[in-house]
Short mmCIF file of C-alpha atoms in Angstrom, two decimals:
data_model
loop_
_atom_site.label_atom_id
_atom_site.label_comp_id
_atom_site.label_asym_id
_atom_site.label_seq_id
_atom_site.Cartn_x
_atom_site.Cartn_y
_atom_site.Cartn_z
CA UNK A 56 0.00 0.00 0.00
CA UNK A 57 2.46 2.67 0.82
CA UNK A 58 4.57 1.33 -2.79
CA UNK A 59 1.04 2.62 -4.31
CA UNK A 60 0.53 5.73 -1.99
CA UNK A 61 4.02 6.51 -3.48
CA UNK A 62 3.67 5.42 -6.95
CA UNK A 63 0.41 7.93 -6.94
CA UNK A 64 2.27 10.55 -5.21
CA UNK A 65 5.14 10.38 -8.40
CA UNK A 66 1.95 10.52 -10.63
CA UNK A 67 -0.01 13.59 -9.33
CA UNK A 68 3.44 15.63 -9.52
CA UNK A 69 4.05 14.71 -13.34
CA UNK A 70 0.37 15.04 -14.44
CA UNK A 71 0.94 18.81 -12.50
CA UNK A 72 4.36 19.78 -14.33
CA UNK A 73 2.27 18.51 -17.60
CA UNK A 74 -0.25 20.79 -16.68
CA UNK A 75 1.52 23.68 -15.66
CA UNK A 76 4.17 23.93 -19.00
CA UNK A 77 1.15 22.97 -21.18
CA UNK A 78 0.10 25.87 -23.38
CA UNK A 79 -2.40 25.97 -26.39
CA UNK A 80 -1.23 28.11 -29.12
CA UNK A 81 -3.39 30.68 -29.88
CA UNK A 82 -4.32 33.29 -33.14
CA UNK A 83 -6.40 36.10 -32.53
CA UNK A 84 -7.96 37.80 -34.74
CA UNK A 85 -9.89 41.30 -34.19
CA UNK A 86 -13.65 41.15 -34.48
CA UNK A 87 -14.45 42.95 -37.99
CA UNK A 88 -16.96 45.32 -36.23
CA UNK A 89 -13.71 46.63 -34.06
CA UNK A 90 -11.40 47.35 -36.70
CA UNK A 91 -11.74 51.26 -37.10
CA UNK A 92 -8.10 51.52 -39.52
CA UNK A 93 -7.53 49.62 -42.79
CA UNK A 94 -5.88 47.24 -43.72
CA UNK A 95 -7.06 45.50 -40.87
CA UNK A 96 -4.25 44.43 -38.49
CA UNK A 97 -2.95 40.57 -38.59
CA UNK A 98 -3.98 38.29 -36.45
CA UNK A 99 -1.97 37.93 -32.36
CA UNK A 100 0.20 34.47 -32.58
CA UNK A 101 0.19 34.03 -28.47
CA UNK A 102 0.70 31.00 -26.04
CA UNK A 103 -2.25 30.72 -23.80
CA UNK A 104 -1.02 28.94 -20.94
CA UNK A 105 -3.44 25.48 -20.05
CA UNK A 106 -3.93 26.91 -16.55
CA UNK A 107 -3.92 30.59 -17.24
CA UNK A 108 -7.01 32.22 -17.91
CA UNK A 109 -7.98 34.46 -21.32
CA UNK A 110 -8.41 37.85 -19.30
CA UNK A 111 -4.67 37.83 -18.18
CA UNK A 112 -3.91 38.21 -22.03
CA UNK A 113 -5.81 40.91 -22.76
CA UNK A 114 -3.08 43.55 -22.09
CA UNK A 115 -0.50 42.04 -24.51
CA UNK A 116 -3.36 41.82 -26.80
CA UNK A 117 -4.94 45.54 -26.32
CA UNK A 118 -1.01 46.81 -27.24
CA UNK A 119 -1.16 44.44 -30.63
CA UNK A 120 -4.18 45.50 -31.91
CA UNK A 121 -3.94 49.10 -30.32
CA UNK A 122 -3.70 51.05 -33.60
CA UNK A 123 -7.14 50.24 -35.11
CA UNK A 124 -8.96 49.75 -32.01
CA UNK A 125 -11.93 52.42 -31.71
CA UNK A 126 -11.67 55.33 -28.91
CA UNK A 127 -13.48 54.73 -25.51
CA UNK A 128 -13.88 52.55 -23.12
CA UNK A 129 -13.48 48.42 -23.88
CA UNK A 130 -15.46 45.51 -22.44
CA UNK A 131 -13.14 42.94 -23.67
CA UNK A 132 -14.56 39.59 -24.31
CA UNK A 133 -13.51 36.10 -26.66
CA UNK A 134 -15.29 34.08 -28.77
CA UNK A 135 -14.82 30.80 -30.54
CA UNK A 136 -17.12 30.26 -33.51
CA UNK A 137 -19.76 32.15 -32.62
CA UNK A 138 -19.48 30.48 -28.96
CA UNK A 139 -18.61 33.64 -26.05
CA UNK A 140 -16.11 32.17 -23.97
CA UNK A 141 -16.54 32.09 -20.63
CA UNK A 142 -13.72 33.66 -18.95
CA UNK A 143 -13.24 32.00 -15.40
CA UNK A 144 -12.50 28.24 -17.17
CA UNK A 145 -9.01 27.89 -17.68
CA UNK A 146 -7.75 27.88 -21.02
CA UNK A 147 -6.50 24.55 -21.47
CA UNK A 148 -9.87 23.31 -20.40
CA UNK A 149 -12.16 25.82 -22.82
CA UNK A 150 -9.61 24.19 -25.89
CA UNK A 151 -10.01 20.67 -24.75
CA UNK A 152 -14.11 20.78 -24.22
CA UNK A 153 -14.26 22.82 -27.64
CA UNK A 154 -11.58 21.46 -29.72
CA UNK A 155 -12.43 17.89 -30.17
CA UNK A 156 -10.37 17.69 -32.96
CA UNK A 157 -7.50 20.11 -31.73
CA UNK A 158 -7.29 23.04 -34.04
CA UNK A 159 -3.51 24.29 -33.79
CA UNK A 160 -3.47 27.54 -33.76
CA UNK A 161 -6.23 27.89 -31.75
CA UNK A 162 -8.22 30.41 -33.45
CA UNK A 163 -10.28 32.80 -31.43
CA UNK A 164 -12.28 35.82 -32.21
CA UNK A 165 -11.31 39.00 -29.34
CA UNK A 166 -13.96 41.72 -29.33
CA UNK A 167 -13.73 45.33 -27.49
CA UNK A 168 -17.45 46.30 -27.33
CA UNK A 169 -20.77 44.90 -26.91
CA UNK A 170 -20.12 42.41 -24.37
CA UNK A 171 -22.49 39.49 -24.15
CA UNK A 172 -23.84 40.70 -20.56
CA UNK A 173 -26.68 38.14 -20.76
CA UNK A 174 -24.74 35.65 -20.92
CA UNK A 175 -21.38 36.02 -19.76
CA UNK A 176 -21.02 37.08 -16.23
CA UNK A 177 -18.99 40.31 -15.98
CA UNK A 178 -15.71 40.40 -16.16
CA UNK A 179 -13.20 43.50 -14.85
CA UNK A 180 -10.18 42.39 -15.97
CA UNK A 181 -7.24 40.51 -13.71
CA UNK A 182 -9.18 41.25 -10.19
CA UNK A 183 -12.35 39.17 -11.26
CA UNK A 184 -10.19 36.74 -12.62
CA UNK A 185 -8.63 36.70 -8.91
CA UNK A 186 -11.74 36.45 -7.61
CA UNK A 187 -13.24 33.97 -9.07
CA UNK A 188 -9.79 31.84 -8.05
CA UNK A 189 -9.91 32.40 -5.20
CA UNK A 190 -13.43 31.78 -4.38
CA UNK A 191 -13.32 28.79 -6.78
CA UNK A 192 -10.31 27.51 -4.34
CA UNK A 193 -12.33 28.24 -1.17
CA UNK A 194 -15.19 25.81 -2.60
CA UNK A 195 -12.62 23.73 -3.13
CA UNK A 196 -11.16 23.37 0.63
CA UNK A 197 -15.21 22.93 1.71
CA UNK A 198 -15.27 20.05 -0.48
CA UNK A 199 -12.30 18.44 0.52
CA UNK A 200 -12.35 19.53 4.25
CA UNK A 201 -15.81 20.76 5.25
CA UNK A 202 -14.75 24.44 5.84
CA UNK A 203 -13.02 27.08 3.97
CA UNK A 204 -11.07 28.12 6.80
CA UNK A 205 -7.48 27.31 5.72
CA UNK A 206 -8.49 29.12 2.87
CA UNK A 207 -9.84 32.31 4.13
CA UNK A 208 -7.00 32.36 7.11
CA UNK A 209 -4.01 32.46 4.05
CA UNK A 210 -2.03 35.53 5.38
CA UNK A 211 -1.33 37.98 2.67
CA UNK A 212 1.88 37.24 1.68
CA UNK A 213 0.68 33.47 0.92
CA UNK A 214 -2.23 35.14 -1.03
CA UNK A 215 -0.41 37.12 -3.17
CA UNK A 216 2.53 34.69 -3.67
CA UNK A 217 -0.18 32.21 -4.78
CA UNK A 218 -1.85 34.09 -7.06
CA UNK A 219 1.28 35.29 -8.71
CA UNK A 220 2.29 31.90 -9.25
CA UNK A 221 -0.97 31.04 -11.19
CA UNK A 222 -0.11 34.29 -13.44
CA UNK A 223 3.31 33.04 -13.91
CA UNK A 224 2.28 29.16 -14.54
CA UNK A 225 5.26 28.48 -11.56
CA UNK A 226 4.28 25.29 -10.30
CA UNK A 227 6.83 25.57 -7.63
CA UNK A 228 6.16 28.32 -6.08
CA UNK A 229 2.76 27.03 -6.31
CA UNK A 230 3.58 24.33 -4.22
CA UNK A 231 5.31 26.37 -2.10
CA UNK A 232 1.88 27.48 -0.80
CA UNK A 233 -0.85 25.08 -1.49
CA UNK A 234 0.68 21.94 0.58
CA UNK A 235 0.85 24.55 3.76
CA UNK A 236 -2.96 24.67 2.97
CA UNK A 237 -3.57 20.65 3.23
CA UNK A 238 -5.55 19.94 0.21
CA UNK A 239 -3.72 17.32 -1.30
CA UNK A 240 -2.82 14.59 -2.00
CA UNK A 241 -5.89 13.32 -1.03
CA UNK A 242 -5.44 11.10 1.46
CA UNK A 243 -8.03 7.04 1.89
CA UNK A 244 -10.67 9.22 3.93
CA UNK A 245 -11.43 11.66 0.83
CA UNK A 246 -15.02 10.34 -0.23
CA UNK A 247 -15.57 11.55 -3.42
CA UNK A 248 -19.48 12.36 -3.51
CA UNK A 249 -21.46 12.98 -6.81
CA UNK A 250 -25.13 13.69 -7.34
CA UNK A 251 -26.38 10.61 -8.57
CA UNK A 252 -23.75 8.15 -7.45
CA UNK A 253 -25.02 8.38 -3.40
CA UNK A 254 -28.21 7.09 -4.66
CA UNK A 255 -27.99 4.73 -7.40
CA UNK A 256 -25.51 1.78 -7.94
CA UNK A 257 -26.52 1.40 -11.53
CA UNK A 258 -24.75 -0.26 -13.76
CA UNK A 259 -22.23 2.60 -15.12
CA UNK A 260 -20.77 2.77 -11.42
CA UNK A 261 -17.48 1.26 -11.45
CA UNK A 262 -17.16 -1.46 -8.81
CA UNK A 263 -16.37 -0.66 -5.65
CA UNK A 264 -12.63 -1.43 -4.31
CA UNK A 265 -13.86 -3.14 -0.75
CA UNK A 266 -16.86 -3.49 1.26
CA UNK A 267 -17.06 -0.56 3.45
CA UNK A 268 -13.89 1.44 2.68
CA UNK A 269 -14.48 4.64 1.40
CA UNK A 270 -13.03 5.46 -1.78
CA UNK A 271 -9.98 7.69 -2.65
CA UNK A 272 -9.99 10.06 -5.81
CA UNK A 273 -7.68 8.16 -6.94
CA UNK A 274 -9.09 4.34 -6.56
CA UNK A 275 -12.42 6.46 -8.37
CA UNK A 276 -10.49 7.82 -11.17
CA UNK A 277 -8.19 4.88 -11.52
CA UNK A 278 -11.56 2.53 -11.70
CA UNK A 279 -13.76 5.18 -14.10
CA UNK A 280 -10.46 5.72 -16.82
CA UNK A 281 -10.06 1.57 -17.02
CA UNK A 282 -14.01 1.43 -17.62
CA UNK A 283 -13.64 3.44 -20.29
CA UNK A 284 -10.80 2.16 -21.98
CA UNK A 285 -12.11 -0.81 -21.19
CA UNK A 286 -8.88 -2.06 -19.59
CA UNK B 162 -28.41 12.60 12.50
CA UNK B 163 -28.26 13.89 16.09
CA UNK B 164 -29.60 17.40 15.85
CA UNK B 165 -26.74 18.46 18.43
CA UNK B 166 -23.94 17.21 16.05
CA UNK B 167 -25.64 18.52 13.39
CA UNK B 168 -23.31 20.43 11.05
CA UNK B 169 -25.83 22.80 9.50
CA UNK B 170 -25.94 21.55 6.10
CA UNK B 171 -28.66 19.22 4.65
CA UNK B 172 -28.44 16.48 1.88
CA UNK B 173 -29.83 16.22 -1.74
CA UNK B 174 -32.42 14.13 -0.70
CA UNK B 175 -33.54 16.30 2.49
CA UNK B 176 -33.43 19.27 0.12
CA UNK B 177 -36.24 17.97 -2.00
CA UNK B 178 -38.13 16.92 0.84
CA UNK B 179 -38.01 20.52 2.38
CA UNK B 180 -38.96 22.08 -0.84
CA UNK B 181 -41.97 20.15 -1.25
CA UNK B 182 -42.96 20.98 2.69
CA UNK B 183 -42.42 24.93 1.47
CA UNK B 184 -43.82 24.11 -1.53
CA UNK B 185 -47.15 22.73 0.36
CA UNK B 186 -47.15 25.35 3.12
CA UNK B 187 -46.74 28.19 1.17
CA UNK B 188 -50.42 27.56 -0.89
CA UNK B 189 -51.64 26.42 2.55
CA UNK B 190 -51.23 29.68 4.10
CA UNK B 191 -53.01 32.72 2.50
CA UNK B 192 -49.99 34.44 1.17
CA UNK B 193 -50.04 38.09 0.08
CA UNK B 194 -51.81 38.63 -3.31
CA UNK B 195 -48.77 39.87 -4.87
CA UNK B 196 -46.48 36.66 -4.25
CA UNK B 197 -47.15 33.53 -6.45
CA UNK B 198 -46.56 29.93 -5.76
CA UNK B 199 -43.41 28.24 -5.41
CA UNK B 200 -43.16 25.56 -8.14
CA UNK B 201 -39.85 22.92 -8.54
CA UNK B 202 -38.47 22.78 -11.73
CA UNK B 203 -36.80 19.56 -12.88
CA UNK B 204 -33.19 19.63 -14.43
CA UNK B 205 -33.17 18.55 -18.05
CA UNK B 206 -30.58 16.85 -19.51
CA UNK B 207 -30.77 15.95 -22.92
CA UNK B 208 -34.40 16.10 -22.91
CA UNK B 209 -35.02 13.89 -20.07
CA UNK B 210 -36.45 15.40 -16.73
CA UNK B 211 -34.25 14.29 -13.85
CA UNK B 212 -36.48 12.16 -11.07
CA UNK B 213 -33.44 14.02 -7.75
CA UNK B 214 -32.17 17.08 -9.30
CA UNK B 215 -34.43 20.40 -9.76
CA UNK B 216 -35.10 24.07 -7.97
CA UNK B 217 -37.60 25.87 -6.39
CA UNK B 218 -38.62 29.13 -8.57
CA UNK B 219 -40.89 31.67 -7.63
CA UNK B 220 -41.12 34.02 -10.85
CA UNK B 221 -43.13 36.84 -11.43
CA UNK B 222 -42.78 38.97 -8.06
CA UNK B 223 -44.07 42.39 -9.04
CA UNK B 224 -42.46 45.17 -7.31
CA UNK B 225 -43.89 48.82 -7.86
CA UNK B 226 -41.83 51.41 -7.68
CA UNK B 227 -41.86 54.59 -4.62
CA UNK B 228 -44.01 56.54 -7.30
CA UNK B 229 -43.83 56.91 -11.13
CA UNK B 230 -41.80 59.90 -12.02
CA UNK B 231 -43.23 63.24 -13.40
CA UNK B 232 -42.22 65.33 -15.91
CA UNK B 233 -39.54 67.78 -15.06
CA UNK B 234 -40.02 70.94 -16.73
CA UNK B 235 -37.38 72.84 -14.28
CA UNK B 236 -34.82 72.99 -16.46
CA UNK B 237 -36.26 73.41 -19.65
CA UNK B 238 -38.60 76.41 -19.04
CA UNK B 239 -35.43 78.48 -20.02
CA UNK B 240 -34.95 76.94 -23.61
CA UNK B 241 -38.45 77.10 -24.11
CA UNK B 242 -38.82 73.58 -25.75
CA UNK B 243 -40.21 70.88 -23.51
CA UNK B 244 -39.49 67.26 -25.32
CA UNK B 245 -42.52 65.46 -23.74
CA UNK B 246 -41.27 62.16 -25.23
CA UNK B 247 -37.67 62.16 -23.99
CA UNK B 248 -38.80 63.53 -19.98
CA UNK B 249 -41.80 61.72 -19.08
CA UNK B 250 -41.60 58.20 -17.62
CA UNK B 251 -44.77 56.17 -17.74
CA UNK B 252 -45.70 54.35 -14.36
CA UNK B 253 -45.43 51.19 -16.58
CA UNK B 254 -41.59 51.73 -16.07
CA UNK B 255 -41.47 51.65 -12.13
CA UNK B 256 -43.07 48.14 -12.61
CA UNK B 257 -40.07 45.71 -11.90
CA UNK B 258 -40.54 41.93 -11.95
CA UNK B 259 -38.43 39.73 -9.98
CA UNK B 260 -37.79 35.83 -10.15
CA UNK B 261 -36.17 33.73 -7.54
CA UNK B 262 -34.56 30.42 -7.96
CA UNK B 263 -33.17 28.11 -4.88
CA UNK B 264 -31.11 25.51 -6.15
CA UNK B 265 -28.56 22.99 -4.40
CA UNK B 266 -25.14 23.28 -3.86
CA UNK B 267 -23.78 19.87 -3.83
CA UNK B 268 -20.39 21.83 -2.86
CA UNK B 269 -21.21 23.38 0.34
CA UNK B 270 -24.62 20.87 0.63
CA UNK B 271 -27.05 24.45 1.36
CA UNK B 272 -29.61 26.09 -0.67
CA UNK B 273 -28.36 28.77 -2.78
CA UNK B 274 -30.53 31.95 -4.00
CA UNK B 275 -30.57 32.75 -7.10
CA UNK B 276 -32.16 36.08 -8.23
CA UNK B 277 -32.97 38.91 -11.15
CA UNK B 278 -34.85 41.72 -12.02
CA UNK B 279 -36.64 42.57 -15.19
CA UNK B 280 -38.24 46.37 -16.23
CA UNK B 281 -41.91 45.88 -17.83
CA UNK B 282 -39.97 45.83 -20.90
CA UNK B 283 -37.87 42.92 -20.39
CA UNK B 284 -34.49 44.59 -19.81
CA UNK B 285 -32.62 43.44 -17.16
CA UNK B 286 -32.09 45.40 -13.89
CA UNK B 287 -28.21 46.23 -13.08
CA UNK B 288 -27.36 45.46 -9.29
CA UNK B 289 -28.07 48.90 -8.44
CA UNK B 290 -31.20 49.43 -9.82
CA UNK B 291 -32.24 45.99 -7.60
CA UNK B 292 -30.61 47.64 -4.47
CA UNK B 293 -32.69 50.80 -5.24
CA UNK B 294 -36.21 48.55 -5.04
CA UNK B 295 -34.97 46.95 -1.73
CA UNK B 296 -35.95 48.46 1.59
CA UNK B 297 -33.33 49.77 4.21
CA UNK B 298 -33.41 46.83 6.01
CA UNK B 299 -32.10 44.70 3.15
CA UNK B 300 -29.57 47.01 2.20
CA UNK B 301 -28.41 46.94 6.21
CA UNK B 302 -28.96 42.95 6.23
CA UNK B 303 -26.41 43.12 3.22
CA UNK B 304 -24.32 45.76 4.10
CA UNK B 305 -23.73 44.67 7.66
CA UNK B 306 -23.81 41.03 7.92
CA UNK B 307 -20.53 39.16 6.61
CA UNK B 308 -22.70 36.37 5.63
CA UNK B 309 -24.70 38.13 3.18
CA UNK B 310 -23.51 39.46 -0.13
CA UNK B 311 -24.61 39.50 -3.50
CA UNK B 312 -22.16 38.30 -6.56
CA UNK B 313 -23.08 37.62 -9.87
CA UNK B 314 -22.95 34.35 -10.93
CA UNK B 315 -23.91 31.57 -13.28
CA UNK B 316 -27.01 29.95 -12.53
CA UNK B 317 -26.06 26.27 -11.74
CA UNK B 318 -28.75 24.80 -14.62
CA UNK B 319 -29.60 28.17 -16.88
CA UNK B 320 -26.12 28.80 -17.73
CA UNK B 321 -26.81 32.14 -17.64
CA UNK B 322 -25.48 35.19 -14.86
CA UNK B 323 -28.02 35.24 -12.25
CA UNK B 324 -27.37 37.36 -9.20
CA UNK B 325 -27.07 35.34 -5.88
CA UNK B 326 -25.80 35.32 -2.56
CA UNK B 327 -23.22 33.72 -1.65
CA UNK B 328 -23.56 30.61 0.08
CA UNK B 329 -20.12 30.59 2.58
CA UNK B 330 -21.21 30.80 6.11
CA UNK B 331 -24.62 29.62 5.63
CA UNK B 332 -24.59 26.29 7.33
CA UNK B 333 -22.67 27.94 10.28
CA UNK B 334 -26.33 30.17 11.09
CA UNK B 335 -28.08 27.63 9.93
CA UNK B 336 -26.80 25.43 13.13
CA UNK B 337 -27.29 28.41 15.23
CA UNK B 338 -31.01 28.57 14.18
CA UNK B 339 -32.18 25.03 14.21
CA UNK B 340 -29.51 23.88 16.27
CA UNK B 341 -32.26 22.67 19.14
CA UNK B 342 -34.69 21.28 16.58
CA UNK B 343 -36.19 18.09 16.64
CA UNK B 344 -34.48 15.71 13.86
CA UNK B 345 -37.74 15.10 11.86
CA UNK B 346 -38.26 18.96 11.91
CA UNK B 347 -34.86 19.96 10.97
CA UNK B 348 -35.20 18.75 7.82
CA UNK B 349 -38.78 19.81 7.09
CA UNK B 350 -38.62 23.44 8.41
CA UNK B 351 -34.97 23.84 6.89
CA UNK B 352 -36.12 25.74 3.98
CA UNK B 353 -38.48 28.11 5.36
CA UNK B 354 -35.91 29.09 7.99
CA UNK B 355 -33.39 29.66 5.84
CA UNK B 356 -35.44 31.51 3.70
CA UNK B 357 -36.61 33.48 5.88
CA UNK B 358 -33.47 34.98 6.66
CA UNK B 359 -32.26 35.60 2.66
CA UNK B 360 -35.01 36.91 1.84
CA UNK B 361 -34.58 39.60 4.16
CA UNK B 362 -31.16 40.61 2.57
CA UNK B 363 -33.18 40.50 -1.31
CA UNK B 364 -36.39 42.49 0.43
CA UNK B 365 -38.55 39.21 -0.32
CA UNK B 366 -41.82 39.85 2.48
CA UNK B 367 -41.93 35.70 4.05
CA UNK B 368 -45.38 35.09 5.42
CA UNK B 369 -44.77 34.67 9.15
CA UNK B 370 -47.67 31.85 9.18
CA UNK B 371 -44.83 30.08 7.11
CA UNK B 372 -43.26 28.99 10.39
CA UNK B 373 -46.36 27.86 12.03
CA UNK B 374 -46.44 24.53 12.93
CA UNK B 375 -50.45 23.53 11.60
#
């Protein structure tokens, strides 16, 4: 058991440094409607980091496309196909749900005005961004703990040293932080609980590992991934 | 569950069973004329109406406004041309409508409100046009209380931003309310208590008879 604990342990950290260097190549182009200077200016070839969020490009994109944009003030907002974008799902996770068959460049469609208000919540830039970590990370800690209060107790410095470290896509100095905040690895007492699974053992629940032992995220993911590849 | 260990929060399964004991009360009692029923709204997924997972809505609130505005002629009587059409407000446009959603949150496992605001002409009302229609005491409930504020947020099964309050803290007054309750009455009377309370912060009027035991 503690060869596995281990082996899992050696896992989690590579699927992490995956995650964290991954980046989806990006073009975009300038909606038509915002292009006040002809010709129209070429398209932005950027890196959109898999765990970095569209907003925190918008300032590198602004100064690209800051010759033709139109005076006043701009609600900045993406779109793929038609689709708005919503801005608080990290990008790697936005290309992977929408890209089934992975378009490289990623093309995407950035627009300065008439922000989709009805549908997209709003967005102010880096600080909602923040926010919307942050709180998303404080849901989190409830799930895996039953309070936020590690969370909410972070001292500043921790705070901003986190948050700079999602910006930056350092994994380190993400660590650095998160472990003092006990949310992983999950340990054999993290029940995972879903909606429909309390209730019903039907038959696309993967078997249980033992009678009465509670599940780990991992024995669940483990037993849900070989279902599906039928392993 | 022993009501003294009792952690505040309630379960899926206790959830629907408390909306359908608000769901009853409510047309029991003889609400106001001006609030409608309370009816639960299934979650669809791919056509099919889940048997567990749905919300409470109560749509259609109509809120007047203090008093339609007038025409104010002040300061145009030294231009000498009054534009009727661009200065007078019909009382139509004081009308607001509200909806109200309560949906689960299998994340902190409490009920979370879900609100918005329409003018007579459909438009949505910004956050401060809603704040303007609530009465002090909301506006202290959700100025002073570090349990209560409003974010905008995406409805869990629209997909659309709804306003809402957040839901951090809530099972911590819960416990402090119902706390000393009776286990088959926790679960029952769950709802109306905490609705009780939110709808103070969002200026909805609860029917005291609510929490009446018949």
């Amino acid at each position: 058991m503690a060869a596995r604990d281990e082996e899992a342990e050696a896992w989690s950290e590579e699927a992490a440094r995956w995650l964290w260097e991954g980046a989806v190549p990006l073009q975009v182009h300038l909606h038509d409607a915002d292009v006040t200077a002809l010709p129209p200016p070429p398209p932005l070839l950027i890196l959109g980091p898999r765990l970095g969020y569209l907003p925190l490009l918008v300032s590198r994109i602004r100064a690209h496309f800051s010759s033709t944009l139109p005076p006043g003030i701009d609600t900045v907002w993406f779109e793929y196909k038609g689709l708005p974008l919503k801005w608080y799902i990290p990008i790697g996770v936005l290309f992977d749900l929408l890209c089934a068959d992975p378009e490289r460049p990623w093309n995407l469609t950035v627009h300065f005005r008439g922000y989709p208000g009805e549908v997209l919540s709003p967005c102010e830039g880096e600080d909602s961004v923040k926010w919307s970590y942050n709180n998303s990370l404080k849901e989190a800690a409830f799930i895996i703990t039953g309070n936020s209060k590690n969370v909410m107790n972070m001292s500043q410095a921790d705070q901003v040293a986190m948050w700079e470290s999602v910006m930056k896509g350092d994994l380190d100095g993400y660590m650095n932080v998160s472990t003092r905040l006990k949310l992983g690895p999950f340990e054999e007492d993290c029940v995972v609980r879903t909606s429909s699974a309390e209730r019903q053992q039907g038959s696309d629940e993967p078997e249980s590992p033992g009678s009465s032992k509670p599940w780990s995220l991992f024995d669940y993911m483990s037993a849900v991934f070989k279902k599906t590849l039928s392993i | 569950m022993a009501p003294s260990l009792w952690d505040g929060t309630l379960s899926i399964d206790d959830f629907n069973a408390s909306a359908k004991a608000l769901m009853t009360k409510w047309r029991e009692i003889d609400v106001e004329d001006s609030l409608p029923d309370w009816t639960w709204k299934p979650c669809c997924t791919m056509g099919v109406a889940s048997q567990v997972e749905g919300f409470l809505a109560l749509e259609g609130v109509f809120h007047t406004g203090a008093g339609s505005q007038t025409e104010d002629n002040n300061n145009l009587s030294d231009e000498g041309t009054v534009e009727h059409d661009t200065w007078v407000q019909s009382s139509s446009d004081s009308v607001h409508v509200y909806d109200f959603h309560i949906a689960y949150s299998f994340s902190y496992k409490v009920p979370l409100l879900y609100f918005q605001g329409h003018q007579a002409g459909g438009q949505l009302l910004t956050i401060d046009e809603i704040k303007k229609d609530l009465p002090a005491h909301s506006l202290n409930v959700l100025s002073e209380s570090k349990w209560t504020f409003i974010t905008r947020e995406e409805h869990p099964h629209l997909s659309r931003p709804w306003f809402t309050l957040h839901p951090c803290g809530t099972s911590d007054w819960m416990k402090l309310l119902l706390g000393k309750s009776g286990e088959k009455d926790l679960c029952l009377q769950y709802l109306s208590t905490w609705l009780s309370v939110v709808g103070q912060a969002v200026g909805l009027k609860i029917p005291l008879k609510l929490h009446c035991n018949s």
